[in-house]
Coordinates of N, CA and C in Angstrom, one line a residue:
Chain A
M1 N -34.1 65.9 -12.9 CA -33.1 65.9 -13.9 C -32.5 67.3 -14.1
T2 N -31.2 67.4 -14.1 CA -30.5 68.7 -14.3 C -29.7 68.6 -15.5
I3 N -29.9 69.5 -16.5 CA -29.1 69.6 -17.7 C -28.3 70.9 -17.5
S4 N -27.0 70.7 -17.7 CA -26.1 72.0 -17.6 C -25.0 71.9 -18.6
S5 N -24.5 73.1 -18.9 CA -23.5 73.3 -19.9 C -22.4 74.1 -19.4
S6 N -21.1 73.8 -19.8 CA -19.9 74.6 -19.4 C -19.0 74.5 -20.5
T7 N -18.1 75.5 -20.6 CA -17.1 75.5 -21.6 C -15.7 75.6 -20.9
V8 N -14.8 74.9 -21.6 CA -13.4 74.8 -21.1 C -12.5 74.7 -22.3
I9 N -11.3 75.3 -22.2 CA -10.3 75.0 -23.1 C -9.6 73.7 -22.8
D10 N -10.0 72.7 -23.6 CA -9.6 71.3 -23.3 C -8.4 70.9 -24.0
K11 N -7.9 71.6 -25.0 CA -6.7 71.3 -25.7 C -6.0 72.5 -26.3
T12 N -4.7 72.6 -26.1 CA -3.9 73.6 -26.8 C -2.7 72.9 -27.4
E13 N -2.4 73.3 -28.6 CA -1.3 72.7 -29.4 C -0.4 73.8 -29.8
V14 N 0.9 73.8 -29.3 CA 1.8 74.7 -29.7 C 2.7 74.2 -30.8
L15 N 2.7 74.8 -32.0 CA 3.4 74.3 -33.2 C 4.8 74.8 -33.1
Q16 N 5.7 74.2 -34.0 CA 7.1 74.6 -34.0 C 7.3 76.1 -34.3
D17 N 6.4 76.7 -35.0 CA 6.6 78.1 -35.4 C 6.0 79.0 -34.3
G18 N 5.5 78.5 -33.3 CA 4.9 79.2 -32.2 C 3.4 79.4 -32.3
T19 N 2.8 79.0 -33.4 CA 1.3 79.0 -33.5 C 0.7 78.2 -32.5
I20 N -0.4 78.7 -31.9 CA -1.1 78.1 -30.9 C -2.5 77.7 -31.5
Q21 N -2.8 76.4 -31.5 CA -4.1 75.9 -31.9 C -4.9 75.7 -30.6
V22 N -6.1 76.3 -30.6 CA -6.9 76.2 -29.4 C -8.2 75.5 -29.6
R23 N -8.5 74.5 -28.7 CA -9.8 73.8 -28.8 C -10.6 74.1 -27.5
Q24 N -11.8 74.6 -27.8 CA -12.7 74.8 -26.6 C -13.8 73.7 -26.7
A25 N -14.1 73.2 -25.6 CA -15.2 72.2 -25.5 C -16.3 72.7 -24.7
E26 N -17.5 72.5 -25.3 CA -18.8 72.8 -24.6 C -19.2 71.4 -24.0
I27 N -19.3 71.3 -22.7 CA -19.6 70.0 -22.1 C -21.0 70.1 -21.6
I28 N -21.8 69.2 -22.1 CA -23.2 69.1 -21.6 C -23.3 67.9 -20.6
T29 N -23.9 68.2 -19.5 CA -24.0 67.2 -18.4 C -25.5 67.0 -18.0
K30 N -25.8 65.8 -17.7 CA -27.1 65.5 -17.2 C -27.0 64.8 -15.8
D31 N -27.5 65.5 -14.8 CA -27.3 65.1 -13.4 C -25.8 64.8 -13.1
G32 N -25.0 65.7 -13.7 CA -23.6 65.7 -13.3 C -22.8 64.7 -14.2
V33 N -23.5 64.0 -15.1 CA -22.8 63.0 -16.0 C -22.7 63.5 -17.4
E34 N -21.5 63.6 -18.0 CA -21.4 64.1 -19.3 C -22.1 63.3 -20.3
I35 N -22.9 64.0 -21.1 CA -23.7 63.3 -22.2 C -23.3 63.8 -23.6
A36 N -22.6 65.0 -23.7 CA -22.2 65.4 -25.0 C -21.1 66.4 -24.9
R37 N -20.2 66.5 -25.9 CA -19.1 67.4 -25.9 C -19.0 67.9 -27.3
N38 N -19.1 69.2 -27.5 CA -19.0 69.9 -28.8 C -17.7 70.7 -28.8
F39 N -17.0 70.7 -30.0 CA -15.7 71.4 -30.0 C -15.8 72.6 -30.9
H40 N -15.1 73.6 -30.5 CA -14.9 74.9 -31.3 C -13.4 75.2 -31.3
R41 N -12.9 75.5 -32.5 CA -11.4 75.8 -32.6 C -11.1 77.2 -33.2
W42 N -9.9 77.6 -32.8 CA -9.4 78.8 -33.4 C -7.9 78.8 -33.3
V43 N -7.2 79.6 -34.1 CA -5.7 79.6 -34.2 C -5.2 81.0 -33.8
R44 N -4.1 81.0 -33.0 CA -3.5 82.3 -32.7 C -2.0 82.1 -33.2
H45 N -1.6 83.0 -34.1 CA -0.3 83.1 -34.6 C 0.6 84.0 -33.8
P46 N 1.9 83.8 -33.8 CA 2.8 84.6 -33.0 C 2.6 86.1 -33.2
G47 N 2.4 86.8 -32.1 CA 2.2 88.3 -32.1 C 0.7 88.7 -32.2
D48 N -0.2 87.7 -32.3 CA -1.6 88.0 -32.4 C -2.1 88.6 -31.1
T49 N -2.4 89.9 -31.0 CA -2.8 90.5 -29.7 C -4.1 90.0 -29.2
D50 N -4.9 89.4 -30.1 CA -6.3 88.9 -29.6 C -6.1 87.7 -28.7
A51 N -5.0 87.1 -28.7 CA -4.7 86.0 -27.8 C -4.8 86.4 -26.3
Q52 N -4.5 87.7 -26.0 CA -4.6 88.1 -24.7 C -6.0 88.2 -24.2
S53 N -7.0 88.2 -25.1 CA -8.4 88.2 -24.7 C -9.0 86.8 -24.6
D54 N -8.2 85.8 -25.0 CA -8.7 84.4 -24.9 C -8.8 83.9 -23.5
P55 N -9.6 82.8 -23.3 CA -9.7 82.2 -22.0 C -8.4 81.6 -21.6
A56 N -8.1 81.5 -20.3 CA -7.0 80.8 -19.8 C -6.9 79.3 -20.3
P57 N -5.8 78.8 -20.6 CA -4.4 79.3 -20.4 C -3.8 79.9 -21.6
V58 N -4.7 80.3 -22.6 CA -4.1 80.8 -23.8 C -3.1 82.0 -23.7
P59 N -3.6 83.1 -22.9 CA -2.7 84.2 -22.8 C -1.3 83.8 -22.1
A60 N -1.4 83.0 -21.1 CA -0.2 82.5 -20.5 C 0.7 81.8 -21.4
I61 N 0.2 80.9 -22.3 CA 1.0 80.2 -23.2 C 1.6 81.2 -24.2
A62 N 0.8 82.1 -24.7 CA 1.3 83.1 -25.7 C 2.4 83.9 -25.1
N63 N 2.3 84.3 -23.8 CA 3.3 85.1 -23.2 C 4.6 84.3 -23.0
A64 N 4.4 83.0 -22.8 CA 5.6 82.2 -22.6 C 6.3 81.8 -23.8
V65 N 5.5 81.6 -24.9 CA 6.1 81.1 -26.1 C 6.5 82.1 -27.1
W66 N 5.8 83.2 -27.1 CA 6.0 84.3 -28.1 C 7.1 85.2 -27.7
T67 N 8.3 84.8 -27.7 CA 9.4 85.7 -27.5 C 9.6 86.7 -28.7
S68 N 10.3 87.7 -28.6 CA 10.5 88.6 -29.7 C 11.1 87.9 -30.9
D69 N 12.0 87.0 -30.6 CA 12.6 86.2 -31.7 C 11.6 85.3 -32.4
V70 N 10.7 84.6 -31.7 CA 9.7 83.8 -32.3 C 8.8 84.6 -33.2
V71 N 8.4 85.8 -32.7 CA 7.5 86.7 -33.4 C 8.1 87.1 -34.7
S72 N 9.4 87.6 -34.6 CA 10.0 88.1 -35.8 C 10.3 87.0 -36.8
V73 N 10.7 85.9 -36.4 CA 10.9 84.7 -37.3 C 9.6 84.4 -38.0
Y74 N 8.5 84.4 -37.3 CA 7.2 84.1 -37.8 C 6.8 85.1 -38.8
Q75 N 7.0 86.4 -38.5 CA 6.6 87.5 -39.4 C 7.4 87.4 -40.7
A76 N 8.7 87.0 -40.5 CA 9.5 86.9 -41.7 C 9.0 85.8 -42.6
Q77 N 8.6 84.7 -42.0 CA 8.0 83.6 -42.8 C 6.7 84.0 -43.5
V78 N 5.9 84.8 -42.8 CA 4.7 85.3 -43.5 C 5.0 86.2 -44.7
A79 N 6.0 87.1 -44.4 CA 6.3 88.0 -45.5 C 6.9 87.3 -46.7
S80 N 7.5 86.2 -46.5 CA 8.1 85.5 -47.6 C 7.1 84.6 -48.4
Q81 N 6.0 84.4 -47.8 CA 5.0 83.5 -48.4 C 3.8 84.2 -48.9
A82 N 3.2 85.1 -48.2 CA 1.9 85.7 -48.6 C 2.2 86.8 -49.6
K83 N 1.9 86.5 -50.9 CA 2.1 87.4 -51.9 C 0.9 87.4 -52.9
V84 N 0.5 88.6 -53.4 CA -0.6 88.6 -54.4 C -0.1 88.2 -55.7
Chain G
M1 N -1.7 37.4 -17.4 CA -1.7 38.3 -18.5 C -3.0 38.3 -19.3
A2 N -3.5 39.5 -19.7 CA -4.8 39.5 -20.3 C -4.8 39.0 -21.7
T3 N -5.8 38.3 -22.1 CA -5.9 37.8 -23.4 C -6.3 39.0 -24.4
N4 N -6.1 38.8 -25.6 CA -6.5 39.8 -26.6 C -7.9 40.3 -26.4
A5 N -8.8 39.3 -26.2 CA -10.2 39.7 -26.0 C -10.4 40.5 -24.7
Q6 N -9.7 40.2 -23.7 CA -9.8 40.9 -22.4 C -9.3 42.3 -22.6
Y7 N -8.2 42.5 -23.3 CA -7.6 43.7 -23.5 C -8.5 44.6 -24.3
L8 N -9.0 44.1 -25.4 CA -10.0 44.9 -26.3 C -11.2 45.3 -25.5
A9 N -11.7 44.4 -24.6 CA -12.9 44.7 -23.8 C -12.5 45.9 -22.9
S10 N -11.3 45.9 -22.4 CA -10.9 47.0 -21.5 C -10.9 48.4 -22.1
L11 N -10.9 48.4 -23.4 CA -10.9 49.7 -24.1 C -12.2 50.3 -24.3
V12 N -13.3 49.5 -24.0 CA -14.6 50.0 -24.2 C -15.1 50.6 -22.9
N13 N -15.6 51.8 -22.9 CA -16.0 52.5 -21.6 C -17.5 52.3 -21.4
S14 N -18.0 52.9 -20.3 CA -19.4 52.6 -20.0 C -20.4 53.1 -20.9
S15 N -20.0 54.0 -21.8 CA -20.9 54.6 -22.9 C -20.8 53.7 -24.2
G16 N -20.0 52.7 -24.1 CA -19.9 51.9 -25.3 C -18.9 52.3 -26.3
N17 N -18.2 53.4 -26.0 CA -17.1 53.9 -26.9 C -15.8 53.2 -26.7
I18 N -15.1 53.0 -27.8 CA -13.7 52.4 -27.7 C -12.7 53.6 -27.5
N19 N -12.0 53.6 -26.5 CA -11.0 54.7 -26.2 C -9.6 54.2 -26.5
I20 N -8.8 55.0 -27.3 CA -7.4 54.7 -27.5 C -6.7 55.3 -26.3
P21 N -6.0 54.5 -25.5 CA -5.5 55.0 -24.2 C -4.2 55.8 -24.3
V22 N -3.5 55.6 -25.5 CA -2.2 56.3 -25.6 C -2.3 57.4 -26.6
S23 N -1.7 58.6 -26.2 CA -1.8 59.8 -27.1 C -1.2 59.5 -28.5
N24 N -2.0 59.9 -29.5 CA -1.6 59.7 -30.9 C -1.7 58.2 -31.3
G25 N -2.1 57.3 -30.4 CA -2.3 55.9 -30.8 C -3.5 55.9 -31.8
G26 N -3.6 54.8 -32.5 CA -4.8 54.7 -33.4 C -4.9 53.2 -33.9
V27 N -5.6 53.1 -35.0 CA -5.8 51.8 -35.6 C -4.8 51.7 -36.8
V28 N -4.0 50.6 -36.7 CA -3.0 50.4 -37.8 C -3.6 49.3 -38.7
F29 N -3.8 49.7 -39.9 CA -4.3 48.7 -40.9 C -3.2 47.8 -41.4
N30 N -3.6 46.5 -41.6 CA -2.6 45.5 -41.9 C -2.4 45.4 -43.4
N31 N -1.9 46.6 -44.0 CA -1.6 46.5 -45.4 C -0.2 46.8 -45.8
T32 N 0.7 46.8 -44.8 CA 2.2 47.0 -45.0 C 2.8 46.0 -44.1
N33 N 4.2 45.9 -44.2 CA 4.9 45.1 -43.3 C 5.4 45.8 -42.1
T34 N 5.3 47.2 -42.1 CA 5.9 47.9 -40.9 C 5.0 47.8 -39.7
T35 N 5.7 47.9 -38.6 CA 5.0 47.9 -37.3 C 5.2 49.2 -36.6
A36 N 6.0 50.1 -37.1 CA 6.2 51.4 -36.5 C 4.9 52.2 -36.4
S37 N 4.9 53.1 -35.4 CA 3.6 53.8 -35.2 C 3.9 55.3 -34.8
P38 N 3.2 56.3 -35.2 CA 2.2 56.2 -36.3 C 2.8 56.1 -37.7
T39 N 2.2 55.5 -38.6 CA 2.7 55.3 -39.9 C 1.6 55.8 -40.9
S40 N 2.0 55.7 -42.2 CA 1.0 56.1 -43.2 C -0.2 55.1 -43.3
T41 N -0.2 54.1 -42.5 CA -1.3 53.2 -42.4 C -2.0 53.3 -41.1
T42 N -1.8 54.3 -40.3 CA -2.4 54.4 -39.0 C -3.5 55.5 -39.0
Q43 N -4.6 55.1 -38.7 CA -5.8 56.0 -38.5 C -5.8 56.5 -37.1
N44 N -5.3 57.8 -36.8 CA -5.1 58.1 -35.4 C -5.8 59.4 -35.0
D45 N -6.7 59.8 -35.8 CA -7.5 61.0 -35.4 C -8.8 61.1 -36.0
Y46 N -9.8 61.6 -35.3 CA -11.1 62.0 -35.8 C -11.6 63.1 -34.9
E47 N -12.1 64.1 -35.5 CA -12.6 65.2 -34.7 C -13.5 66.1 -35.6
T48 N -14.6 66.5 -35.1 CA -15.5 67.4 -35.8 C -16.0 68.6 -34.9
G49 N -16.2 69.7 -35.5 CA -16.6 70.9 -34.7 C -16.8 72.1 -35.5
T50 N -16.8 73.2 -34.8 CA -16.9 74.6 -35.5 C -15.5 75.2 -35.2
W51 N -15.3 76.3 -36.0 CA -14.1 77.1 -35.8 C -14.4 78.6 -36.1
T52 N -13.4 79.4 -35.7 CA -13.6 80.8 -35.9 C -12.6 81.3 -37.0
P53 N -13.1 81.5 -38.2 CA -12.2 82.1 -39.3 C -11.7 83.5 -38.9
T54 N -10.5 83.7 -39.0 CA -10.0 85.1 -38.7 C -9.1 85.6 -39.9
D55 N -9.0 86.9 -39.9 CA -8.2 87.5 -41.0 C -6.7 87.3 -40.7
Q56 N -6.0 86.8 -41.7 CA -4.5 86.5 -41.6 C -3.7 87.4 -42.5
S57 N -4.4 88.4 -43.1 CA -3.7 89.2 -44.0 C -2.8 90.3 -43.4
G58 N -3.0 90.5 -42.1 CA -2.3 91.5 -41.4 C -3.0 92.8 -41.3
A59 N -4.2 92.8 -41.9 CA -5.0 94.1 -41.8 C -6.0 94.2 -40.7
S60 N -6.0 93.1 -39.8 CA -6.8 93.1 -38.6 C -8.3 93.3 -38.9
L61 N -8.8 92.6 -39.9 CA -10.2 92.8 -40.3 C -11.0 91.9 -39.4
S62 N -12.2 92.2 -39.2 CA -13.2 91.4 -38.4 C -14.3 90.9 -39.4
F63 N -14.3 89.6 -39.5 CA -15.3 89.0 -40.5 C -16.7 88.8 -39.7
T64 N -17.7 88.8 -40.5 CA -19.0 88.4 -40.0 C -19.1 86.9 -40.5
T65 N -19.3 86.0 -39.5 CA -19.2 84.6 -39.8 C -20.7 84.0 -39.7
N66 N -21.2 83.4 -40.7 CA -22.5 82.8 -40.6 C -22.3 81.4 -40.1
Y67 N -21.3 80.6 -40.5 CA -21.1 79.3 -40.0 C -19.6 79.0 -40.4
A68 N -19.1 78.0 -39.6 CA -17.7 77.5 -40.0 C -17.7 76.1 -39.3
Y69 N -17.6 75.1 -40.2 CA -17.6 73.7 -39.6 C -16.3 73.0 -40.2
Y70 N -15.8 72.0 -39.4 CA -14.7 71.2 -39.8 C -14.9 69.8 -39.4
T71 N -14.3 68.9 -40.2 CA -14.1 67.5 -39.8 C -12.6 67.1 -40.1
K72 N -12.0 66.5 -39.2 CA -10.6 66.0 -39.4 C -10.6 64.5 -39.3
I73 N -10.2 63.9 -40.3 CA -10.0 62.4 -40.3 C -8.6 62.1 -40.7
G74 N -7.9 61.5 -39.7 CA -6.5 61.3 -39.8 C -5.8 62.7 -40.1
N75 N -5.1 62.9 -41.1 CA -4.4 64.2 -41.3 C -5.2 65.0 -42.3
M76 N -6.4 64.5 -42.8 CA -7.1 65.3 -43.8 C -8.2 66.2 -43.1
V77 N -8.2 67.4 -43.5 CA -9.1 68.4 -42.9 C -10.1 68.8 -44.0
Y78 N -11.4 68.7 -43.6 CA -12.5 69.2 -44.5 C -13.1 70.3 -43.8
C79 N -13.1 71.5 -44.4 CA -13.7 72.6 -43.7 C -14.5 73.5 -44.6
S80 N -15.5 74.1 -44.0 CA -16.4 75.0 -44.8 C -16.8 76.1 -44.0
C81 N -17.0 77.3 -44.6 CA -17.5 78.4 -43.8 C -18.1 79.5 -44.7
A82 N -18.8 80.3 -44.1 CA -19.4 81.5 -44.8 C -19.0 82.8 -44.0
V83 N -18.2 83.6 -44.6 CA -17.8 84.8 -44.0 C -18.1 86.0 -44.9
T84 N -18.3 87.1 -44.3 CA -18.5 88.4 -45.0 C -17.4 89.4 -44.7
Y85 N -16.7 89.9 -45.7 CA -15.7 90.9 -45.4 C -16.3 92.2 -45.0
P86 N -15.6 92.9 -44.1 CA -16.0 94.3 -43.8 C -15.6 95.2 -44.9
S87 N -16.1 96.4 -44.9 CA -15.7 97.4 -45.8 C -14.2 97.8 -45.6
T88 N -13.4 97.6 -46.6 CA -12.0 97.8 -46.4 C -11.3 98.2 -47.8
A89 N -10.2 99.0 -47.7 CA -9.5 99.4 -48.8 C -8.1 98.8 -48.8
S90 N -7.9 97.8 -47.9 CA -6.6 97.1 -47.7 C -6.2 96.4 -49.0
G91 N -5.0 96.7 -49.5 CA -4.5 96.0 -50.7 C -3.7 94.8 -50.4
A92 N -3.8 94.3 -49.2 CA -3.0 93.0 -48.8 C -3.7 91.8 -49.4
Q93 N -3.0 90.7 -49.7 CA -3.5 89.5 -50.1 C -4.5 89.0 -49.1
A94 N -5.7 88.7 -49.5 CA -6.7 88.1 -48.6 C -6.3 86.8 -48.1
L95 N -6.3 86.6 -46.8 CA -6.0 85.3 -46.2 C -7.0 85.0 -45.1
I96 N -7.6 83.8 -45.1 CA -8.6 83.5 -44.1 C -8.1 82.2 -43.3
S97 N -8.1 82.3 -42.0 CA -7.5 81.1 -41.2 C -8.3 79.9 -41.4
V98 N -7.6 78.7 -41.2 CA -8.2 77.4 -41.2 C -8.0 76.8 -39.8
P99 N -8.8 75.7 -39.5 CA -8.7 75.3 -38.1 C -7.5 74.5 -37.7
F100 N -6.7 74.0 -38.6 CA -5.4 73.2 -38.2 C -4.3 73.7 -39.1
S101 N -3.1 73.5 -38.6 CA -1.9 73.9 -39.4 C -1.8 73.1 -40.7
V102 N -1.1 73.5 -41.6 CA -1.0 73.0 -43.0 C 0.3 72.3 -43.2
N103 N 0.3 71.0 -43.7 CA 1.4 70.3 -44.1 C 2.2 71.0 -45.2
S104 N 3.4 71.4 -44.8 CA 4.1 72.2 -45.8 C 4.5 71.5 -47.1
S105 N 4.5 70.2 -47.0 CA 4.9 69.4 -48.2 C 3.7 68.9 -49.0
A106 N 2.5 69.5 -48.7 CA 1.3 69.0 -49.4 C 0.4 70.2 -49.7
Q107 N 1.0 71.1 -50.5 CA 0.3 72.3 -50.8 C -0.6 72.2 -52.0
T108 N -0.7 71.0 -52.6 CA -1.5 70.9 -53.8 C -3.0 70.7 -53.5
Y109 N -3.5 71.1 -52.3 CA -4.9 71.1 -52.0 C -5.5 72.4 -52.2
G110 N -6.8 72.6 -52.0 CA -7.4 73.8 -52.2 C -8.9 73.8 -51.9
G111 N -9.6 74.8 -52.4 CA -11.0 74.8 -52.2 C -11.8 75.5 -53.2
F112 N -13.1 75.5 -53.1 CA -14.0 76.1 -54.1 C -15.1 76.9 -53.4
T113 N -15.7 77.8 -54.2 CA -16.7 78.7 -53.7 C -18.1 77.9 -53.8
R114 N -18.8 77.9 -52.8 CA -20.2 77.4 -52.8 C -21.2 78.5 -53.1
Y115 N -20.9 79.7 -52.6 CA -21.7 80.9 -52.9 C -20.9 82.1 -52.7
T116 N -21.1 83.2 -53.5 CA -20.4 84.4 -53.2 C -21.2 85.6 -53.8
T117 N -21.0 86.7 -53.2 CA -21.6 88.0 -53.8 C -20.5 88.7 -54.6
Y118 N -19.4 88.1 -54.7 CA -18.3 88.6 -55.6 C -18.8 88.3 -57.0
S119 N -18.2 89.0 -58.0 CA -18.7 88.9 -59.4 C -18.3 87.6 -60.1
S120 N -17.3 86.9 -59.6 CA -16.9 85.6 -60.2 C -16.7 84.6 -59.2
N121 N -16.7 83.3 -59.7 CA -16.4 82.2 -58.8 C -14.9 82.3 -58.4
I122 N -14.7 82.0 -57.2 CA -13.3 82.1 -56.6 C -12.8 80.7 -56.3
Q123 N -11.5 80.4 -56.5 CA -11.0 79.2 -56.0 C -10.0 79.6 -54.8
F124 N -9.7 78.7 -54.0 CA -9.0 78.9 -52.8 C -7.7 78.0 -52.8
L125 N -6.5 78.7 -52.6 CA -5.3 78.0 -52.5 C -5.0 77.9 -51.0
I126 N -4.3 76.8 -50.6 CA -3.9 76.6 -49.2 C -2.6 77.2 -49.0
N127 N -2.5 78.0 -47.9 CA -1.3 78.7 -47.6 C -0.7 78.1 -46.3
V128 N 0.6 77.9 -46.3 CA 1.2 77.2 -45.1 C 1.4 78.2 -43.9
T129 N 2.1 79.3 -44.2 CA 2.3 80.3 -43.1 C 1.8 81.6 -43.5
P130 N 0.8 82.2 -42.9 CA 0.0 81.5 -41.8 C -0.9 80.5 -42.4
A131 N -1.3 79.5 -41.6 CA -2.2 78.5 -42.1 C -3.5 79.1 -42.4
S132 N -3.8 79.1 -43.7 CA -5.0 79.9 -44.2 C -5.3 79.5 -45.6
V133 N -6.4 80.0 -46.1 CA -6.8 79.8 -47.5 C -6.7 81.2 -48.2
A134 N -6.3 81.3 -49.4 CA -6.0 82.5 -50.2 C -7.0 82.4 -51.4
P135 N -7.9 83.4 -51.4 CA -8.8 83.5 -52.6 C -8.1 83.9 -53.8
Y136 N -8.3 83.2 -54.9 CA -7.6 83.4 -56.2 C -8.6 83.4 -57.3
L137 N -8.3 84.2 -58.3 CA -9.0 84.1 -59.7 C -7.9 83.5 -60.6
L138 N -8.0 82.3 -60.9 CA -6.9 81.6 -61.7 C -5.6 81.9 -61.0
S139 N -4.6 82.6 -61.6 CA -3.3 82.8 -61.0 C -3.2 84.1 -60.2
T140 N -4.3 84.8 -60.1 CA -4.2 86.1 -59.4 C -4.9 86.2 -58.1
G141 N -4.1 86.5 -57.1 CA -4.6 86.6 -55.7 C -5.5 87.7 -55.5
L142 N -6.6 87.6 -54.7 CA -7.5 88.7 -54.5 C -7.1 89.4 -53.2
T143 N -7.2 90.7 -53.2 CA -6.9 91.5 -52.1 C -8.1 91.7 -51.2
N144 N -7.9 92.2 -50.0 CA -9.0 92.5 -49.1 C -9.9 93.5 -49.7
A145 N -9.4 94.5 -50.4 CA -10.2 95.5 -51.0 C -11.1 94.8 -52.1
N146 N -10.6 93.9 -52.9 CA -11.4 93.2 -53.9 C -12.6 92.6 -53.2
L147 N -12.5 92.1 -52.0 CA -13.5 91.4 -51.3 C -14.4 92.3 -50.3
S148 N -14.1 93.5 -50.3 CA -14.7 94.4 -49.4 C -16.3 94.3 -49.5
G149 N -16.9 94.0 -48.4 CA -18.3 93.9 -48.3 C -18.9 92.6 -48.9
K150 N -18.0 91.7 -49.4 CA -18.5 90.6 -50.1 C -18.6 89.3 -49.2
R151 N -19.5 88.5 -49.5 CA -19.7 87.2 -48.8 C -19.1 86.1 -49.6
L152 N -18.4 85.2 -48.8 CA -17.7 84.1 -49.4 C -18.2 82.8 -48.6
D153 N -18.7 81.9 -49.3 CA -19.1 80.6 -48.7 C -18.2 79.6 -49.5
F154 N -17.3 78.9 -48.8 CA -16.4 78.0 -49.4 C -16.2 76.7 -48.7
V155 N -15.6 75.8 -49.4 CA -15.3 74.5 -48.9 C -13.7 74.3 -49.2
A156 N -13.0 73.9 -48.3 CA -11.5 73.6 -48.5 C -11.2 72.2 -47.9
V157 N -10.3 71.7 -48.6 CA -9.7 70.3 -48.2 C -8.2 70.4 -48.2
Y158 N -7.5 69.9 -47.1 CA -6.1 70.0 -47.1 C -5.5 69.0 -46.1
Q159 N -4.2 68.8 -46.2 CA -3.5 67.9 -45.2 C -3.0 68.8 -44.0
A160 N -3.3 68.3 -42.9 CA -2.8 69.0 -41.7 C -1.4 68.5 -41.4
S161 N -0.6 69.3 -40.6 CA 0.8 69.0 -40.4 C 1.0 67.9 -39.4
F162 N -0.1 67.5 -38.7 CA 0.0 66.3 -37.8 C -1.4 65.7 -37.6

């Protein structure tokens, strides 16, 4: 009997404002048959440089979606909302 | 043509789970006259897992995270986490990311502190952009500097945007 584990980005969701929601799945298999799947999520907002360190395909999505216009519009939205 | 019973049986996989074969499909409860889908009577999502809370204040802070869990049922997100702020003098409004985007027309949700090393109990307002929680003392937002070195364990509930 062989139990093994692997991780994969199994879902990415690009929102209208360019935000990327990332879901990583840890897949547990027994003799090659999946027996469990655990999820971990994080969010990357337009312009977030940490996205470049994420597993594929997140950097490619970020590079494609986050044009300078998308980033500037998003940052303007943030500036208009986040107040003390 | 398959009978209803045959079609329902085809949705059950070898593990005994019922799979919804169409993206965003779900269970439509028979409590309205509408048949459009998805509607406010469609249960179309369930997911549970962990997430990484990140600083959304613009100060690029790195939190120490003890745990962060979420459960999403339909469009309702229930999340809890324990984070510790680094030492910082940043005067920006503190903002901590949440696992799903926030419904912009449903901002009347929030959260509460389960445990904190801050000097008062903190409540959490849900922020739309960036999708995050904002720690507040009544009507006053807390800055990163207010929370420097402090631990926050909180629970938040909100509507996701999808």
